[in-house]
Coordinates of C-alpha atoms in Angstrom, one line a residue:
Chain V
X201 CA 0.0 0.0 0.0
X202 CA 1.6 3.4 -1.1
X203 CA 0.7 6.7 0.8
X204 CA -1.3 8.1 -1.4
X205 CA -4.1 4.8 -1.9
X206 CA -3.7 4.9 2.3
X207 CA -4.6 8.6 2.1
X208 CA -7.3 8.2 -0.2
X209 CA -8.5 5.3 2.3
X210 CA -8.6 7.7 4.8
X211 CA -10.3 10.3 3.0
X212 CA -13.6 8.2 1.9
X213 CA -13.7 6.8 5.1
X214 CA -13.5 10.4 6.8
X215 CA -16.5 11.0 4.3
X216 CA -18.6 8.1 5.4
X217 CA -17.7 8.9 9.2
X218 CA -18.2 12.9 9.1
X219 CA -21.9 11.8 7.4
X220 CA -22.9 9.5 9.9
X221 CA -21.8 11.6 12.7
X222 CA -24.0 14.7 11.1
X223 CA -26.9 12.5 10.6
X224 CA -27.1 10.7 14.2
X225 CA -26.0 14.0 15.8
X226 CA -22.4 12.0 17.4
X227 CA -20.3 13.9 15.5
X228 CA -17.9 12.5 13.3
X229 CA -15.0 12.4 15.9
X230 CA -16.9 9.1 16.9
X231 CA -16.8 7.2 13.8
X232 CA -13.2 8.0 12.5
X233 CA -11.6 6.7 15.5
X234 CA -13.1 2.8 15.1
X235 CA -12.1 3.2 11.3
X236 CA -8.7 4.3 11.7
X237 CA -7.8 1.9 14.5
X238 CA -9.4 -1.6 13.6
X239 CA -9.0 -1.1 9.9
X240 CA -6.1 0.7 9.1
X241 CA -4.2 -0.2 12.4
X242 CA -3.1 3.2 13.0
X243 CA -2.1 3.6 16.7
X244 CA -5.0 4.9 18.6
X245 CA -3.1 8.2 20.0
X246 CA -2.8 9.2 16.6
X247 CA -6.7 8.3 15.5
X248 CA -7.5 10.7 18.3
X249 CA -5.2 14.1 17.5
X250 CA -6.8 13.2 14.2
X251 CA -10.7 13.4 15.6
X252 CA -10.0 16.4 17.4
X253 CA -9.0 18.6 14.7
X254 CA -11.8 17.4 12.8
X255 CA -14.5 18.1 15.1
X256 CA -12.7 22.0 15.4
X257 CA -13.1 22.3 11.6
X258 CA -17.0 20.7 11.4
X259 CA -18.2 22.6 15.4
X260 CA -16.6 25.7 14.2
X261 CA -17.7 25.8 10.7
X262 CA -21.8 25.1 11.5
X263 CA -21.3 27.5 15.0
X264 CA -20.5 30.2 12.5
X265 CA -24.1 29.5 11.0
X266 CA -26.1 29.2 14.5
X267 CA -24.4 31.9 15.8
X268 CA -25.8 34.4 13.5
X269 CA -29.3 32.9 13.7
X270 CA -28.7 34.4 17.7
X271 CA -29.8 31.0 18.9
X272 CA -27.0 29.9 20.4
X273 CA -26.6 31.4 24.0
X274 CA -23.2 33.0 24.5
X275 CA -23.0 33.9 27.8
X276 CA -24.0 30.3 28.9
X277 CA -21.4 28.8 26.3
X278 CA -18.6 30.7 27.7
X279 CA -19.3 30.1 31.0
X280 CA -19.1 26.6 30.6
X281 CA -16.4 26.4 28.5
X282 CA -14.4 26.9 32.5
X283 CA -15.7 23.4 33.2
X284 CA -15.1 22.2 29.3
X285 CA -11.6 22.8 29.0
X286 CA -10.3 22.2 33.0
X287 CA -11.6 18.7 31.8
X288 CA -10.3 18.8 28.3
X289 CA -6.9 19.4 29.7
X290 CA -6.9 16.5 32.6
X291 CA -8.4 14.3 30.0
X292 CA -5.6 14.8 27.4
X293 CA -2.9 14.6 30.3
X294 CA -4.5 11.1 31.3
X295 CA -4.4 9.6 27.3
X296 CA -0.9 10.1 27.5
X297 CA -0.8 7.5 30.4
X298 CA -3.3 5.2 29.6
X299 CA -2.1 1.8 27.7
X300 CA -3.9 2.2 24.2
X301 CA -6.6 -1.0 24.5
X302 CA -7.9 0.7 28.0
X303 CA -9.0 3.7 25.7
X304 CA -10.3 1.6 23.0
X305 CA -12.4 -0.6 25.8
X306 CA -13.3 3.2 26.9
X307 CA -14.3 4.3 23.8
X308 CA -16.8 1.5 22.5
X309 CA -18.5 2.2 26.1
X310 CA -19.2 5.8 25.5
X311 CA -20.3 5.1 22.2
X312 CA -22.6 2.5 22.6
X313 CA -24.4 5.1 25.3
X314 CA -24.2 7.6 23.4
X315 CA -25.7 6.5 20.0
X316 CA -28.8 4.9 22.6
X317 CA -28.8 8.5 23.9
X318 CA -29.3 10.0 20.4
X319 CA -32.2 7.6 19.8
X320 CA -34.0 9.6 22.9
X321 CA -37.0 11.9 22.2
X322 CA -36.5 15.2 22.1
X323 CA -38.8 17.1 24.6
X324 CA -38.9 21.1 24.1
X325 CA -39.4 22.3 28.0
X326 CA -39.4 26.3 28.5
X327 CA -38.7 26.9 32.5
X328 CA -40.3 30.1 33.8
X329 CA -38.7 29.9 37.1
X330 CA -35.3 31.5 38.3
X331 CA -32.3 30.8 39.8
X332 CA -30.5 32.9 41.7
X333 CA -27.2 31.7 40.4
X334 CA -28.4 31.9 36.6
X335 CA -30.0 35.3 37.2
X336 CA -26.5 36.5 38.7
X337 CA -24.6 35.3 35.8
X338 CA -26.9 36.3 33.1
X339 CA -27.6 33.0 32.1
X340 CA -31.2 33.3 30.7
X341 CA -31.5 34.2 27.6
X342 CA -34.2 34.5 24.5
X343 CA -34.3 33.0 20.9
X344 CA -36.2 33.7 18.1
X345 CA -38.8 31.3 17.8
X346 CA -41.7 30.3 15.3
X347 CA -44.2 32.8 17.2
X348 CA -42.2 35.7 18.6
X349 CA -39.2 36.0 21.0
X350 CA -39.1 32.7 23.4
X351 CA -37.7 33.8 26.8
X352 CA -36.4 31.0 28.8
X353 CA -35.0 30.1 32.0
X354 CA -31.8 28.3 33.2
X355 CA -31.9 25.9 36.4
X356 CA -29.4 24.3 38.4
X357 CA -26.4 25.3 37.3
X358 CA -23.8 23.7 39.7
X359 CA -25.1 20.2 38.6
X360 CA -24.8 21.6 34.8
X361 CA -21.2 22.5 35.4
X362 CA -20.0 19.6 37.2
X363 CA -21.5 17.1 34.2
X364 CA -19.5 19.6 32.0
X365 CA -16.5 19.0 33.6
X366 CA -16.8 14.9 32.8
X367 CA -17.8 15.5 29.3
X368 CA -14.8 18.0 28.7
X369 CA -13.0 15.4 30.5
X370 CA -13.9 12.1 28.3
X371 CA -13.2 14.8 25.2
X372 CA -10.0 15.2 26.2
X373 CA -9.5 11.5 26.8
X374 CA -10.8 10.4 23.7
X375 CA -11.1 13.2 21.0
X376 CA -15.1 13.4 20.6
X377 CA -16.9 16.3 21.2
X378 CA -18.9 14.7 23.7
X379 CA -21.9 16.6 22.4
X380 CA -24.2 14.0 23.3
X381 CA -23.3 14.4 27.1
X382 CA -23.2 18.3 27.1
X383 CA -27.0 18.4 24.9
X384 CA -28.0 16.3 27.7
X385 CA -26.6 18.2 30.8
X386 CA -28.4 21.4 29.1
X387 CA -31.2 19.9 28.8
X388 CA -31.9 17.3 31.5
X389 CA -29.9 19.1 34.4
X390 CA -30.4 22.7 33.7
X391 CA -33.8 22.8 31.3
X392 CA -32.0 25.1 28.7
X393 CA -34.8 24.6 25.6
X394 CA -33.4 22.1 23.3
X395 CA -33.1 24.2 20.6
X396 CA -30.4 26.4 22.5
X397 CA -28.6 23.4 24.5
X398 CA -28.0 21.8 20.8
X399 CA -26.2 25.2 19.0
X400 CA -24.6 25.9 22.5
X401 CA -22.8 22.6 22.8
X402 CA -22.2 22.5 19.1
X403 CA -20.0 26.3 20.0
X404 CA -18.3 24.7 22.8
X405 CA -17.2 22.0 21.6
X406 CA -14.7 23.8 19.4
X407 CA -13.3 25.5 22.4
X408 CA -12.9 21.7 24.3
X409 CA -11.6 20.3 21.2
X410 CA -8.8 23.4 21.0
X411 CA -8.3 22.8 24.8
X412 CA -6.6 19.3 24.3
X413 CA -5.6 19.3 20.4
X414 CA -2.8 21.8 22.3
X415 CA -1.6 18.8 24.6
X416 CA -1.4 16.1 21.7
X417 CA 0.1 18.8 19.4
X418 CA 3.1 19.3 22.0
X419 CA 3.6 15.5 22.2
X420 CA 3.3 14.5 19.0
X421 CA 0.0 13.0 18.4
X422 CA -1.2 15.3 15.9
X423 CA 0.5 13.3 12.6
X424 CA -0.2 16.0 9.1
X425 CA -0.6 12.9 6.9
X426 CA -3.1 11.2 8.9
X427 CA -5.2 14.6 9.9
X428 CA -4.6 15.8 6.8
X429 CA -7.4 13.5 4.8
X430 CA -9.2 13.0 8.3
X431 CA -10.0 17.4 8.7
X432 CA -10.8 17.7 4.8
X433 CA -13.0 14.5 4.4
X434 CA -15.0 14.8 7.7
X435 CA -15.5 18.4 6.7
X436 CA -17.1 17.0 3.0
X437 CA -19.1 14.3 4.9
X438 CA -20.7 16.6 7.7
X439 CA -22.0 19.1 5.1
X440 CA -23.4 16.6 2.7
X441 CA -25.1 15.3 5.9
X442 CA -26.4 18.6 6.8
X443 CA -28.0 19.2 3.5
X444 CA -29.8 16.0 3.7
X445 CA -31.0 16.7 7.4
X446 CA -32.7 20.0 5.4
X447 CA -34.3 17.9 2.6
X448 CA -35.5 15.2 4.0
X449 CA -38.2 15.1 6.1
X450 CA -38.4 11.7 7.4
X451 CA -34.8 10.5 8.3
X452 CA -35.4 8.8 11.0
X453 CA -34.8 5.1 9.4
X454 CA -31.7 6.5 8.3
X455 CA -30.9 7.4 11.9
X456 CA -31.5 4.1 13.1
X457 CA -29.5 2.6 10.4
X458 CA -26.7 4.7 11.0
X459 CA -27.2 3.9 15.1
X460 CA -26.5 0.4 14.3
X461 CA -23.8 0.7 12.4
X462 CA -22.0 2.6 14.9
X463 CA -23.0 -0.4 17.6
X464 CA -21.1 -2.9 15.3
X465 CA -18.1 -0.1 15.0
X466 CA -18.5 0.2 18.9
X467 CA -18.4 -4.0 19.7
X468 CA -15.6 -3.9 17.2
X469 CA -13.5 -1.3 19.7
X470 CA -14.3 -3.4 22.7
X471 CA -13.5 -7.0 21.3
X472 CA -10.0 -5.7 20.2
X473 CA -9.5 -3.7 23.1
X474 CA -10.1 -6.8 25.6
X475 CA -7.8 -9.3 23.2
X476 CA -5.4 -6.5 23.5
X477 CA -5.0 -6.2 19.6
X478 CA -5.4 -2.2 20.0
Chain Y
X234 CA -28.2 57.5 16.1
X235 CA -27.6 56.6 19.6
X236 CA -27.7 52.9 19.1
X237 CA -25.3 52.7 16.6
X238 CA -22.6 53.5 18.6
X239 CA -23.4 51.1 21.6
X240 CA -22.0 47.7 20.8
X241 CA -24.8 44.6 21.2
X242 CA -24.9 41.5 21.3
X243 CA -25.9 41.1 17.9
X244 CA -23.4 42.7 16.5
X245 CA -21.3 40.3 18.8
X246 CA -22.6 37.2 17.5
X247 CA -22.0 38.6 13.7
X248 CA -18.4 39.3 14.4
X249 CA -17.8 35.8 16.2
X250 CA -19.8 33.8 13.1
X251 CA -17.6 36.1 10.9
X252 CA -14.1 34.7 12.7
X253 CA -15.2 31.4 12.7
X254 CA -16.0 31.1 8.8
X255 CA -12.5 32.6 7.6
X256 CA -10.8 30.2 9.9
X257 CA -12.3 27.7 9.1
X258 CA -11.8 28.0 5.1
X259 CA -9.0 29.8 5.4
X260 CA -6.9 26.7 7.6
X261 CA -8.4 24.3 5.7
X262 CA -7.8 25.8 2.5
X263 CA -3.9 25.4 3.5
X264 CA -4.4 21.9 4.8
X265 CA -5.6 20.9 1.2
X266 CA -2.6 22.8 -0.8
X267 CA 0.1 21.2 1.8
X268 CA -1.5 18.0 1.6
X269 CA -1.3 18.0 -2.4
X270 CA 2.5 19.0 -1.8
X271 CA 3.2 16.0 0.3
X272 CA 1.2 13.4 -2.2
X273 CA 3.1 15.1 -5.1
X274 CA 6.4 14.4 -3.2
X275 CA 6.0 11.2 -1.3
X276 CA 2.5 9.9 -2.6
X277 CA 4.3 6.4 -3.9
X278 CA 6.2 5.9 -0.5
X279 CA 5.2 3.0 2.3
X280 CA 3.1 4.4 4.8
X281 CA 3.9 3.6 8.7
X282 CA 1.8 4.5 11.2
X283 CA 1.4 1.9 13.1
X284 CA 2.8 2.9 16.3
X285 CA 4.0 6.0 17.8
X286 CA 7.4 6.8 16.1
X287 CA 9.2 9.9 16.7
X288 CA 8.2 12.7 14.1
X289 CA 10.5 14.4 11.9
X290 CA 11.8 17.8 13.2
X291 CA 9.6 19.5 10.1
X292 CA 6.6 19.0 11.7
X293 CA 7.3 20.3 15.4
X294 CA 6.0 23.3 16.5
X295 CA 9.8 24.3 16.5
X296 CA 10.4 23.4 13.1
X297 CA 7.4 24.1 11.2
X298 CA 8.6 27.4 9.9
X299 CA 12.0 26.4 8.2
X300 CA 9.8 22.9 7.2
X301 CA 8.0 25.8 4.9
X302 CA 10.3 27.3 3.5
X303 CA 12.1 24.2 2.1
X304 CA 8.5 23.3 1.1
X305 CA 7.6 20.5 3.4
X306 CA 3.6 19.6 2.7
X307 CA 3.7 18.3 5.9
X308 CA 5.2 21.4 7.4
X309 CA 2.5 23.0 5.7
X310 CA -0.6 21.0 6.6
X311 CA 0.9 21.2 10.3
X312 CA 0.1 25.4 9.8
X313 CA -3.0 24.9 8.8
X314 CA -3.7 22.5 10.9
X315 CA -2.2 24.9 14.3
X316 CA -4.5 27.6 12.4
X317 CA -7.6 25.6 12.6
X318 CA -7.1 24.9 16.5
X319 CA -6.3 28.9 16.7
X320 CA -9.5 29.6 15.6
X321 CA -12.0 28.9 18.4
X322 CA -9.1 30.2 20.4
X323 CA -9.3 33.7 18.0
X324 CA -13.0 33.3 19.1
X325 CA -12.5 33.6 23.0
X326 CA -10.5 36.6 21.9
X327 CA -13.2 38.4 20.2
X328 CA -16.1 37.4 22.6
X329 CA -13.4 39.0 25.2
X330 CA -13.0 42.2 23.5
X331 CA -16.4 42.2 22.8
X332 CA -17.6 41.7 26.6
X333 CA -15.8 44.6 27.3
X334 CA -16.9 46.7 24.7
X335 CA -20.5 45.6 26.5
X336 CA -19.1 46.7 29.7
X337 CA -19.7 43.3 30.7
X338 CA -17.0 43.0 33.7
X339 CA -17.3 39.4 34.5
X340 CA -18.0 37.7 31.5
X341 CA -14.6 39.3 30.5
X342 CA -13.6 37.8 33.7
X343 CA -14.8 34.2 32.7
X344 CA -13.3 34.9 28.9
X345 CA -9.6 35.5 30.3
X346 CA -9.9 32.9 32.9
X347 CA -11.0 30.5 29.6
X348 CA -8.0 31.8 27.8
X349 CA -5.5 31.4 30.7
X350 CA -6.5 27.7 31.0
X351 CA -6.3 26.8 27.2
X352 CA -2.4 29.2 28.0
X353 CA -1.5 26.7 30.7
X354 CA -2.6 23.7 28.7
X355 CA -0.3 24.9 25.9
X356 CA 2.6 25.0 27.6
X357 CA 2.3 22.0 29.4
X358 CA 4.5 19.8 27.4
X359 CA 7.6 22.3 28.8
X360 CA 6.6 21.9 32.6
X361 CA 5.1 18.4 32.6

């Protein structure tokens, strides 16, 4: 195998894995790890300073849309963010130290949660009443909605940071976004509308992703070769699978598909991880 | 007008969705011109990646800028590539500046202490 069919491998497969993760909401971070690692047998350290520069390029590239649409809530984002990156930062120090299978046995289990997690309904939940803490840090916040301005409520924002600081931690750990975990904190823990808890956690996780991609880019573990076709197809994949989020309707076989798919990718991580083949 | 002069929120959000598209295309525009460098140059080579092996001075942060100018692809995917993590960091920036320009004391507070952390963590590979 020369470099450039092994780049090219990369590249479709960074396609395939940036589409999935747009059209199950995982992100593609997710996918390309599994594909790197079992198929091409590229060490997993590397598979993950890949991930997280892709899941910079796709967060920042759709934030720069939601942001404009004034959904996403700022003040909230960058408050967590504190909680985001302190975990980003232990979780990248820890990879360093962690024998590769343990990560890959890691891995499959978030997965597997997470793709279960993106099969959950959706419940849109406006919370009238306030928090002291949320008022104090101008946390609530309005978005445009179908009818007029929605004005919404934040509550219980201790428990929302502390689950912030495990998700920034496992995206440190593992190069995902974690997106899943943070929607869910939002919008479980602290009743942000769904609507905002999805664009805000899509704008933070560029800031997590940044908040680690420095530790593996000091110690190596950002490779050009391998992030080069990783960045550029994930990129092409995630905004073919936004366009057909837009035109199609009904996509919910597709996500189901797409959730099984990653449950084989995910079994895959585990069994190799336990015969120590990772 | 009155309002014009008073910076908002809006204007806030256009500015940050503004910083994020050029970094975005802009990085990954030189990702995609280094990476057709390094095909052109070693495209018929043997790949190994198997496991972690020591990378060529060329592509560490110390070394990326004389890796340009004797037109390294990888040297020049590695900018982009420092670019692209820059950006959300370029994006701290700007909400900072434009907290301030709200007069909004402590979420210029929370912006530097998000910045300071995402310092520390960059220089941890010289202490740690």
């Amino acid at each position: 195998m020369s470099v450039l069919i092994f780049t090219l491998i990369i590249l479709v497969g960074s396609c395939f894995a940036g589409l999935v993760g747009s059209l199950t909401g995982l992100g593609g971070g997710f996918i390309i790890i599994p594909l790197l690692t079992i198929i091409l047998r590229v060490d997993i350290h590397y598979a993950i300073g890949a991930s997280l520069v892709s899941i910079i390029a796709t967060s920042s590239g759709s934030a720069a849309a939601y942001v404009k649409e004034g959904i996403t809530n700022m003040r909230l984002g960058m408050f967590l963010e504190i909680a985001t990156t302190v975990g980003a930062v232990c979780g990248a120090m820890l990879a360093m130290y962690i024998p590769t299978h343990f990560l890959a046995v890691i891995l499959g289990t978030i997965l597997i949660f997470s793709a279960l997690l993106s099969l959950r309904k959706k419940a849109q939940q406006i919370v009238e009443h306030k928090s002291a803490l949320a008022e104090k840090l101008k946390l609530n916040g309005s978005y445009p909605g179908a009818d007029g301005t929605v004005n919404y409520s934040i509550s219980n924002v201790g428990g929302g940071f502390v689950v912030m600081l495990f998700a920034g931690l496992l995206s440190g750990l593992l190069g995902i976004g974690s997106g899943a975990l943070k929607v869910l904190a939002m919008d479980s823990i602290m009743k942000v509308p769904f609507k905002v808890s999805t664009t805000t956690s899509n704008f933070m996780i560029g800031v997590t992703g940044a908040a680690s991609a420095v530790v593996y880019l000091q110690r190596g573990y950002i490779d050009p070769a391998i992030s080069m076709p990783v960045v550029i197809g994930v990129l092409i994949g995630a905004m073919a699978g936004s366009k057909i989020l837009v035109n199609t309707k009904s996509s919910g076989w597709l996500r189901w598909f797409f959730v099984v798919v990653v449950l084989v990718l995910a079994s895959q991580l585990i069994y190799n991880g336990i015969i120590g083949k990772i | 007008m009155a309002a014009k002069t008073r910076f908002k929120d809006a204007d806030m959000q256009a500015v940050i969705g503004w910083v994020l598209r050029i970094g975005v295309i802009v990085s990954v525009s030189i990702v995609i011109f280094g990476g057709m460098v390094y095909l052109y140059r070693h495209g018929s080579e043997a790949p190994n990646h198997k496991h972690f092996i020591t990378q060529p001075s060329f592509v560490q942060l110390g070394g990326i800028l004389q890796g340009i100018i004797d037109f390294h692809g990888r040297s020049i995917i590695q900018a982009g590539i420092i670019l692209l993590i820059a950006t959300p960091i370029l994006r701290i920036i700007f909400s900072t500046i434009s907290f301030a320009l709200e007069k909004d004391r402590l979420y210029v507070l929370i912006s530097l202490l998000v910045l300071l952390i995402i310092f520390i963590s960059s220089i941890s590979g010289h202490i740690a």
